[in-house]
PDB file of C-alpha atoms in Angstrom:
ATOM      1  CA  ALA A 721      14.327   2.660 -65.946  1.00  0.00           C
ATOM      2  CA  GLN A 722      15.378   4.793 -63.436  1.00  0.00           C
ATOM      3  CA  SER A 723      18.894   4.174 -61.443  1.00  0.00           C
ATOM      4  CA  VAL A 724      20.780   5.426 -59.118  1.00  0.00           C
ATOM      5  CA  THR A 725      24.397   5.818 -58.600  1.00  0.00           C
ATOM      6  CA  GLN A 726      26.405   6.582 -55.150  1.00  0.00           C
ATOM      7  CA  LEU A 727      30.056   7.872 -55.740  1.00  0.00           C
ATOM      8  CA  GLY A 728      32.628   6.105 -52.676  1.00  0.00           C
ATOM      9  CA  SER A 729      31.063   3.046 -50.565  1.00  0.00           C
ATOM     10  CA  HIS A 730      32.975   4.206 -47.904  1.00  0.00           C
ATOM     11  CA  VAL A 731      33.673   7.708 -46.897  1.00  0.00           C
ATOM     12  CA  SER A 732      35.911   8.405 -44.060  1.00  0.00           C
ATOM     13  CA  VAL A 733      36.209  11.735 -42.535  1.00  0.00           C
ATOM     14  CA  SER A 734      37.274  13.400 -39.052  1.00  0.00           C
ATOM     15  CA  GLU A 735      35.041  14.896 -36.603  1.00  0.00           C
ATOM     16  CA  GLY A 736      34.457  18.610 -37.520  1.00  0.00           C
ATOM     17  CA  ALA A 737      35.026  18.284 -40.630  1.00  0.00           C
ATOM     18  CA  LEU A 738      33.007  18.775 -44.163  1.00  0.00           C
ATOM     19  CA  VAL A 739      30.796  15.556 -44.676  1.00  0.00           C
ATOM     20  CA  LEU A 740      30.271  15.364 -48.505  1.00  0.00           C
ATOM     21  CA  LEU A 741      27.948  12.218 -50.277  1.00  0.00           C
ATOM     22  CA  ARG A 742      27.764  11.667 -53.587  1.00  0.00           C
ATOM     23  CA  CYS A 743      24.662  10.561 -55.533  1.00  0.00           C
ATOM     24  CA  ASN A 744      23.926  10.479 -59.412  1.00  0.00           C
ATOM     25  CA  TYR A 745      20.652   9.899 -60.645  1.00  0.00           C
ATOM     26  CA  SER A 746      19.410   8.599 -64.089  1.00  0.00           C
ATOM     27  CA  SER A 747      15.566   9.653 -65.233  1.00  0.00           C
ATOM     28  CA  SER A 748      13.484   9.980 -67.520  1.00  0.00           C
ATOM     29  CA  VAL A 749      11.286  12.608 -65.948  1.00  0.00           C
ATOM     30  CA  PRO A 750      11.736  15.135 -63.224  1.00  0.00           C
ATOM     31  CA  PRO A 751      12.513  13.225 -60.538  1.00  0.00           C
ATOM     32  CA  TYR A 752      11.692  12.812 -56.821  1.00  0.00           C
ATOM     33  CA  LEU A 753      15.075  12.272 -54.851  1.00  0.00           C
ATOM     34  CA  PHE A 754      15.275  10.979 -51.130  1.00  0.00           C
ATOM     35  CA  TRP A 755      18.207  11.196 -48.753  1.00  0.00           C
ATOM     36  CA  TYR A 756      17.999   8.171 -45.954  1.00  0.00           C
ATOM     37  CA  VAL A 757      20.283   7.286 -42.920  1.00  0.00           C
ATOM     38  CA  GLN A 758      20.692   3.616 -41.801  1.00  0.00           C
ATOM     39  CA  TYR A 759      22.407   2.837 -38.370  1.00  0.00           C
ATOM     40  CA  PRO A 760      23.012  -0.583 -37.933  1.00  0.00           C
ATOM     41  CA  ASN A 761      20.652  -3.675 -37.385  1.00  0.00           C
ATOM     42  CA  GLN A 762      18.117  -0.316 -38.055  1.00  0.00           C
ATOM     43  CA  GLY A 763      15.429   0.382 -40.740  1.00  0.00           C
ATOM     44  CA  LEU A 764      15.568   3.393 -43.105  1.00  0.00           C
ATOM     45  CA  GLN A 765      15.514   6.564 -41.475  1.00  0.00           C
ATOM     46  CA  LEU A 766      14.396   9.806 -43.831  1.00  0.00           C
ATOM     47  CA  LEU A 767      17.087  12.200 -44.127  1.00  0.00           C
ATOM     48  CA  LEU A 768      15.218  15.033 -46.799  1.00  0.00           C
ATOM     49  CA  LYS A 769      13.899  14.887 -50.005  1.00  0.00           C
ATOM     50  CA  TYR A 770      13.375  17.072 -53.423  1.00  0.00           C
ATOM     51  CA  THR A 771       9.905  17.432 -54.740  1.00  0.00           C
ATOM     52  CA  SER A 772      10.377  20.056 -56.806  1.00  0.00           C
ATOM     53  CA  ALA A 773      10.042  23.098 -54.264  1.00  0.00           C
ATOM     54  CA  ALA A 774      13.940  24.243 -53.785  1.00  0.00           C
ATOM     55  CA  THR A 775      16.936  23.119 -55.299  1.00  0.00           C
ATOM     56  CA  LEU A 776      18.471  23.623 -51.880  1.00  0.00           C
ATOM     57  CA  VAL A 777      16.940  21.147 -49.601  1.00  0.00           C
ATOM     58  CA  LYS A 778      17.448  21.494 -46.313  1.00  0.00           C
ATOM     59  CA  GLY A 779      17.262  18.028 -43.315  1.00  0.00           C
ATOM     60  CA  ILE A 780      16.969  16.848 -40.435  1.00  0.00           C
ATOM     61  CA  ASN A 781      20.699  16.793 -38.303  1.00  0.00           C
ATOM     62  CA  GLY A 782      22.344  19.611 -40.414  1.00  0.00           C
ATOM     63  CA  PHE A 783      22.278  17.964 -43.769  1.00  0.00           C
ATOM     64  CA  GLU A 784      21.394  19.201 -46.647  1.00  0.00           C
ATOM     65  CA  ALA A 785      21.446  18.660 -50.518  1.00  0.00           C
ATOM     66  CA  GLU A 786      21.623  20.555 -53.528  1.00  0.00           C
ATOM     67  CA  PHE A 787      19.816  19.486 -56.934  1.00  0.00           C
ATOM     68  CA  LYS A 788      21.369  19.982 -59.642  1.00  0.00           C
ATOM     69  CA  LYS A 789      19.718  18.848 -62.838  1.00  0.00           C
ATOM     70  CA  SER A 790      22.253  19.999 -65.453  1.00  0.00           C
ATOM     71  CA  GLU A 791      24.321  17.203 -63.285  1.00  0.00           C
ATOM     72  CA  THR A 792      21.872  15.023 -62.224  1.00  0.00           C
ATOM     73  CA  SER A 793      23.009  14.803 -59.267  1.00  0.00           C
ATOM     74  CA  PHE A 794      21.608  15.341 -55.220  1.00  0.00           C
ATOM     75  CA  HIS A 795      24.951  15.479 -53.243  1.00  0.00           C
ATOM     76  CA  LEU A 796      24.171  15.315 -49.497  1.00  0.00           C
ATOM     77  CA  THR A 797      26.134  17.704 -46.820  1.00  0.00           C
ATOM     78  CA  LYS A 798      27.106  18.906 -43.690  1.00  0.00           C
ATOM     79  CA  PRO A 799      29.805  21.321 -42.838  1.00  0.00           C
ATOM     80  CA  SER A 800      31.224  19.415 -39.457  1.00  0.00           C
ATOM     81  CA  ALA A 801      30.538  16.101 -38.626  1.00  0.00           C
ATOM     82  CA  HIS A 802      29.644  14.177 -35.390  1.00  0.00           C
ATOM     83  CA  MET A 803      30.609  11.012 -33.923  1.00  0.00           C
ATOM     84  CA  SER A 804      26.723  10.195 -34.059  1.00  0.00           C
ATOM     85  CA  ASP A 805      26.528  11.055 -37.787  1.00  0.00           C
ATOM     86  CA  ALA A 806      28.653   7.297 -38.719  1.00  0.00           C
ATOM     87  CA  ALA A 807      26.444   5.147 -40.447  1.00  0.00           C
ATOM     88  CA  GLU A 808      25.028   4.112 -43.738  1.00  0.00           C
ATOM     89  CA  TYR A 809      23.689   6.410 -46.171  1.00  0.00           C
ATOM     90  CA  PHE A 810      21.585   5.384 -49.359  1.00  0.00           C
ATOM     91  CA  CYS A 811      20.317   8.039 -52.149  1.00  0.00           C
ATOM     92  CA  ALA A 812      16.842   7.011 -53.624  1.00  0.00           C
ATOM     93  CA  VAL A 813      14.795   8.309 -56.473  1.00  0.00           C
ATOM     94  CA  SER A 814      11.054   7.824 -57.189  1.00  0.00           C
ATOM     95  CA  GLY A 815       8.799   8.603 -60.066  1.00  0.00           C
ATOM     96  CA  ASP A 816       9.167   7.864 -63.732  1.00  0.00           C
ATOM     97  CA  SER A 817       7.402   7.873 -66.955  1.00  0.00           C
ATOM     98  CA  GLY A 818       5.992   4.596 -66.523  1.00  0.00           C
ATOM     99  CA  GLY A 819       4.285   6.021 -63.685  1.00  0.00           C
ATOM    100  CA  SER A 820       5.904   3.489 -61.346  1.00  0.00           C
ATOM    101  CA  ASN A 821       5.708   6.600 -58.909  1.00  0.00           C
ATOM    102  CA  TYR A 822       4.967   4.233 -55.557  1.00  0.00           C
ATOM    103  CA  LYS A 823       8.838   2.803 -55.337  1.00  0.00           C
ATOM    104  CA  LEU A 824      11.833   4.097 -54.605  1.00  0.00           C
ATOM    105  CA  THR A 825      15.063   2.846 -56.811  1.00  0.00           C
ATOM    106  CA  PHE A 826      17.804   2.990 -54.137  1.00  0.00           C
ATOM    107  CA  GLY A 827      21.599   3.114 -54.471  1.00  0.00           C
ATOM    108  CA  LYS A 828      24.210   0.758 -53.195  1.00  0.00           C
ATOM    109  CA  GLY A 829      24.895   2.713 -50.057  1.00  0.00           C
ATOM    110  CA  THR A 830      28.242   4.664 -48.449  1.00  0.00           C
ATOM    111  CA  LEU A 831      28.997   3.784 -45.714  1.00  0.00           C
ATOM    112  CA  LEU A 832      30.215   7.025 -43.635  1.00  0.00           C
ATOM    113  CA  THR A 833      33.254   6.729 -40.888  1.00  0.00           C
ATOM    114  CA  VAL A 834      33.597   9.416 -38.454  1.00  0.00           C
ATOM    115  CA  ASN A 835      37.379   9.700 -36.688  1.00  0.00           C
ATOM    116  CA  PRO A 836      37.766  11.251 -33.489  1.00  0.00           C
TER     117      PRO A 836
ATOM    118  CA  ASP B1173       2.696   7.900 -34.683  1.00  0.00           C
ATOM    119  CA  THR B1174       4.107   5.096 -33.553  1.00  0.00           C
ATOM    120  CA  GLY B1175       6.064   4.258 -36.633  1.00  0.00           C
ATOM    121  CA  VAL B1176       6.012   1.337 -38.703  1.00  0.00           C
ATOM    122  CA  SER B1177       6.338  -1.937 -36.827  1.00  0.00           C
ATOM    123  CA  GLN B1178       7.908  -5.303 -37.628  1.00  0.00           C
ATOM    124  CA  ASP B1179       7.594  -8.515 -36.109  1.00  0.00           C
ATOM    125  CA  PRO B1180       9.558 -10.845 -35.563  1.00  0.00           C
ATOM    126  CA  ARG B1181      12.600  -8.906 -35.959  1.00  0.00           C
ATOM    127  CA  HIS B1182      15.153 -11.829 -36.274  1.00  0.00           C
ATOM    128  CA  LYS B1183      13.685 -15.386 -37.982  1.00  0.00           C
ATOM    129  CA  ILE B1184      16.549 -18.389 -37.825  1.00  0.00           C
ATOM    130  CA  THR B1185      15.047 -21.374 -39.796  1.00  0.00           C
ATOM    131  CA  LYS B1186      15.851 -23.887 -41.653  1.00  0.00           C
ATOM    132  CA  ARG B1187      15.923 -24.797 -45.658  1.00  0.00           C
ATOM    133  CA  GLY B1188      12.766 -25.481 -47.333  1.00  0.00           C
ATOM    134  CA  GLN B1189      10.865 -24.169 -44.283  1.00  0.00           C
ATOM    135  CA  ASN B1190       8.086 -21.632 -44.456  1.00  0.00           C
ATOM    136  CA  VAL B1191       8.682 -18.096 -42.986  1.00  0.00           C
ATOM    137  CA  THR B1192       5.902 -15.444 -42.383  1.00  0.00           C
ATOM    138  CA  PHE B1193       6.467 -11.805 -41.535  1.00  0.00           C
ATOM    139  CA  ARG B1194       3.993  -9.069 -40.088  1.00  0.00           C
ATOM    140  CA  CYS B1195       3.690  -5.645 -41.069  1.00  0.00           C
ATOM    141  CA  ASP B1196       1.801  -2.929 -39.169  1.00  0.00           C
ATOM    142  CA  PRO B1197       2.156   0.686 -40.466  1.00  0.00           C
ATOM    143  CA  ILE B1198       1.596   3.997 -39.402  1.00  0.00           C
ATOM    144  CA  SER B1199      -2.430   4.004 -38.876  1.00  0.00           C
ATOM    145  CA  GLU B1200      -3.035   7.251 -40.966  1.00  0.00           C
ATOM    146  CA  HIS B1201      -1.062   5.938 -43.894  1.00  0.00           C
ATOM    147  CA  ASN B1202      -2.893   3.689 -46.593  1.00  0.00           C
ATOM    148  CA  ARG B1203       0.393   3.032 -49.282  1.00  0.00           C
ATOM    149  CA  LEU B1204       2.134  -0.025 -47.893  1.00  0.00           C
ATOM    150  CA  TYR B1205       5.626  -1.247 -49.539  1.00  0.00           C
ATOM    151  CA  TRP B1206       8.204  -4.390 -49.152  1.00  0.00           C
ATOM    152  CA  TYR B1207      11.599  -4.332 -49.943  1.00  0.00           C
ATOM    153  CA  ARG B1208      14.390  -6.969 -49.341  1.00  0.00           C
ATOM    154  CA  GLN B1209      18.269  -5.802 -48.359  1.00  0.00           C
ATOM    155  CA  THR B1210      21.110  -7.869 -49.114  1.00  0.00           C
ATOM    156  CA  LEU B1211      24.596  -7.307 -47.479  1.00  0.00           C
ATOM    157  CA  GLY B1212      26.034  -3.537 -49.000  1.00  0.00           C
ATOM    158  CA  GLN B1213      23.426  -3.379 -51.201  1.00  0.00           C
ATOM    159  CA  GLY B1214      20.208  -0.887 -50.799  1.00  0.00           C
ATOM    160  CA  PRO B1215      17.278  -1.841 -50.525  1.00  0.00           C
ATOM    161  CA  GLU B1216      15.555  -4.010 -53.643  1.00  0.00           C
ATOM    162  CA  PHE B1217      11.693  -2.774 -54.147  1.00  0.00           C
ATOM    163  CA  LEU B1218       8.963  -6.528 -53.777  1.00  0.00           C
ATOM    164  CA  THR B1219       5.387  -5.113 -53.950  1.00  0.00           C
ATOM    165  CA  TYR B1220       3.260  -2.618 -52.317  1.00  0.00           C
ATOM    166  CA  PHE B1221      -0.145  -2.193 -51.341  1.00  0.00           C
ATOM    167  CA  GLN B1222      -2.923   0.538 -51.641  1.00  0.00           C
ATOM    168  CA  ASN B1223      -5.338  -0.144 -49.032  1.00  0.00           C
ATOM    169  CA  GLU B1224      -5.965  -3.998 -49.515  1.00  0.00           C
ATOM    170  CA  ALA B1225      -5.404  -3.872 -53.030  1.00  0.00           C
ATOM    171  CA  GLN B1226      -1.954  -5.507 -53.980  1.00  0.00           C
ATOM    172  CA  LEU B1227      -1.443  -3.094 -56.992  1.00  0.00           C
ATOM    173  CA  GLU B1228       2.318  -4.143 -57.594  1.00  0.00           C
ATOM    174  CA  LYS B1229       3.730  -7.443 -57.402  1.00  0.00           C
ATOM    175  CA  SER B1230       5.812  -8.467 -60.484  1.00  0.00           C
ATOM    176  CA  ARG B1231       8.711  -7.932 -58.319  1.00  0.00           C
ATOM    177  CA  LEU B1232       8.250 -10.250 -55.978  1.00  0.00           C
ATOM    178  CA  LEU B1233      11.496 -12.562 -56.346  1.00  0.00           C
ATOM    179  CA  SER B1234       9.564 -15.918 -57.110  1.00  0.00           C
ATOM    180  CA  ASP B1235       6.480 -17.589 -56.720  1.00  0.00           C
ATOM    181  CA  ARG B1236       7.926 -18.570 -53.110  1.00  0.00           C
ATOM    182  CA  PHE B1237       7.001 -14.970 -52.449  1.00  0.00           C
ATOM    183  CA  SER B1238       3.106 -13.670 -51.540  1.00  0.00           C
ATOM    184  CA  ALA B1239       2.441 -10.747 -49.712  1.00  0.00           C
ATOM    185  CA  GLU B1240      -1.387 -10.244 -47.995  1.00  0.00           C
ATOM    186  CA  ARG B1241      -2.837  -6.662 -46.074  1.00  0.00           C
ATOM    187  CA  PRO B1242      -6.646  -7.852 -46.170  1.00  0.00           C
ATOM    188  CA  LYS B1243      -8.249  -5.457 -44.253  1.00  0.00           C
ATOM    189  CA  GLY B1244      -5.729  -2.565 -45.707  1.00  0.00           C
ATOM    190  CA  SER B1245      -4.004  -1.991 -42.368  1.00  0.00           C
ATOM    191  CA  PHE B1246      -1.322  -4.888 -40.940  1.00  0.00           C
ATOM    192  CA  SER B1247       0.246  -6.473 -44.015  1.00  0.00           C
ATOM    193  CA  THR B1248       2.340 -10.230 -43.926  1.00  0.00           C
ATOM    194  CA  LEU B1249       4.881 -11.497 -46.147  1.00  0.00           C
ATOM    195  CA  GLU B1250       5.095 -15.213 -46.275  1.00  0.00           C
ATOM    196  CA  ILE B1251       8.125 -17.181 -48.057  1.00  0.00           C
ATOM    197  CA  GLN B1252       7.305 -20.947 -48.729  1.00  0.00           C
ATOM    198  CA  ARG B1253      10.113 -23.336 -49.088  1.00  0.00           C
ATOM    199  CA  THR B1254      12.788 -20.810 -48.003  1.00  0.00           C
ATOM    200  CA  GLU B1255      16.354 -21.512 -49.966  1.00  0.00           C
ATOM    201  CA  GLN B1256      19.785 -20.084 -48.612  1.00  0.00           C
ATOM    202  CA  GLY B1257      19.568 -17.176 -50.907  1.00  0.00           C
ATOM    203  CA  ASP B1258      16.224 -15.999 -49.180  1.00  0.00           C
ATOM    204  CA  SER B1259      18.718 -14.606 -46.112  1.00  0.00           C
ATOM    205  CA  ALA B1260      18.305 -11.103 -45.968  1.00  0.00           C
ATOM    206  CA  MET B1261      16.641  -8.092 -44.256  1.00  0.00           C
ATOM    207  CA  TYR B1262      13.350  -7.664 -45.192  1.00  0.00           C
ATOM    208  CA  LEU B1263      11.817  -4.056 -44.665  1.00  0.00           C
ATOM    209  CA  CYS B1264       8.369  -2.817 -44.707  1.00  0.00           C
ATOM    210  CA  ALA B1265       7.731   1.322 -45.587  1.00  0.00           C
ATOM    211  CA  SER B1266       4.358   3.107 -45.491  1.00  0.00           C
ATOM    212  CA  SER B1267       3.355   6.537 -46.913  1.00  0.00           C
ATOM    213  CA  LEU B1268       0.792   8.471 -47.469  1.00  0.00           C
ATOM    214  CA  ASP B1269      -1.144   8.453 -51.071  1.00  0.00           C
ATOM    215  CA  GLY B1270       0.010  10.654 -53.525  1.00  0.00           C
ATOM    216  CA  SER B1271      -0.738  11.265 -56.954  1.00  0.00           C
ATOM    217  CA  PHE B1272       2.458  12.266 -57.307  1.00  0.00           C
ATOM    218  CA  GLY B1273       6.188  10.669 -56.376  1.00  0.00           C
ATOM    219  CA  GLY B1274       6.802  12.231 -53.418  1.00  0.00           C
ATOM    220  CA  GLN B1275       5.253  10.537 -50.382  1.00  0.00           C
ATOM    221  CA  PRO B1276       8.051   9.820 -48.013  1.00  0.00           C
ATOM    222  CA  GLN B1277       8.235   6.792 -47.405  1.00  0.00           C
ATOM    223  CA  HIS B1278       8.985   5.385 -43.575  1.00  0.00           C
ATOM    224  CA  PHE B1279      10.385   2.286 -42.959  1.00  0.00           C
ATOM    225  CA  GLY B1280      10.397  -0.068 -40.387  1.00  0.00           C
ATOM    226  CA  ASP B1281      13.769  -1.675 -38.261  1.00  0.00           C
ATOM    227  CA  GLY B1282      13.094  -4.667 -40.890  1.00  0.00           C
ATOM    228  CA  THR B1283      13.090  -8.555 -39.946  1.00  0.00           C
ATOM    229  CA  ARG B1284      16.449 -10.416 -40.458  1.00  0.00           C
ATOM    230  CA  LEU B1285      15.933 -13.610 -41.889  1.00  0.00           C
ATOM    231  CA  SER B1286      18.766 -16.013 -41.395  1.00  0.00           C
ATOM    232  CA  ILE B1287      18.352 -19.923 -43.315  1.00  0.00           C
ATOM    233  CA  LEU B1288      20.444 -22.463 -41.833  1.00  0.00           C
TER     234      LEU B1288
END
């Protein structure tokens, strides 16, 4: 079975500082990995996805993530935080040996706060 | 591309009442998914459709939950005899078909259900 662990339920950074949100996954087959962002009272917006084409994935709003198979990690980074980045971020995985390539399994989320 | 639309955005009802939520997916997407998100958690997969066929429903939370997609376009999620524990955000997502799990799912803004 697949699972996702997001280390740190709350991350606080200063505006202009590096953002690093951690995600580790468990999957018996090569996974498909996603990062989503959720603003209050809204649905989830796709930031980026990894589907085995390249290990460093660039997404929207200046975010990127690197797939590291040896560490089973897919951490999300942004060089310089902006106030508008304050939101909850979810890492998700899909695709497993059971053929359940349709559903996303999410982590519990990381709330990012950006201080002026 | 008008995005995934969900109606209503908020629903308040008394315990024991039935509720129905509607989801209109992105028009060219033939896959439609329902998730539930409780406070402080990531979304949890409930069920999904490929066109009008419901291909996975074992994760529906109980037999009080049912979903339909009669003509392969919009979908409804019904909860009968609501209970306090049903209070949550119900999210709908849609995607293109794919033989692998890499097709990104696009989410609506959700329906927030509150049980009095």
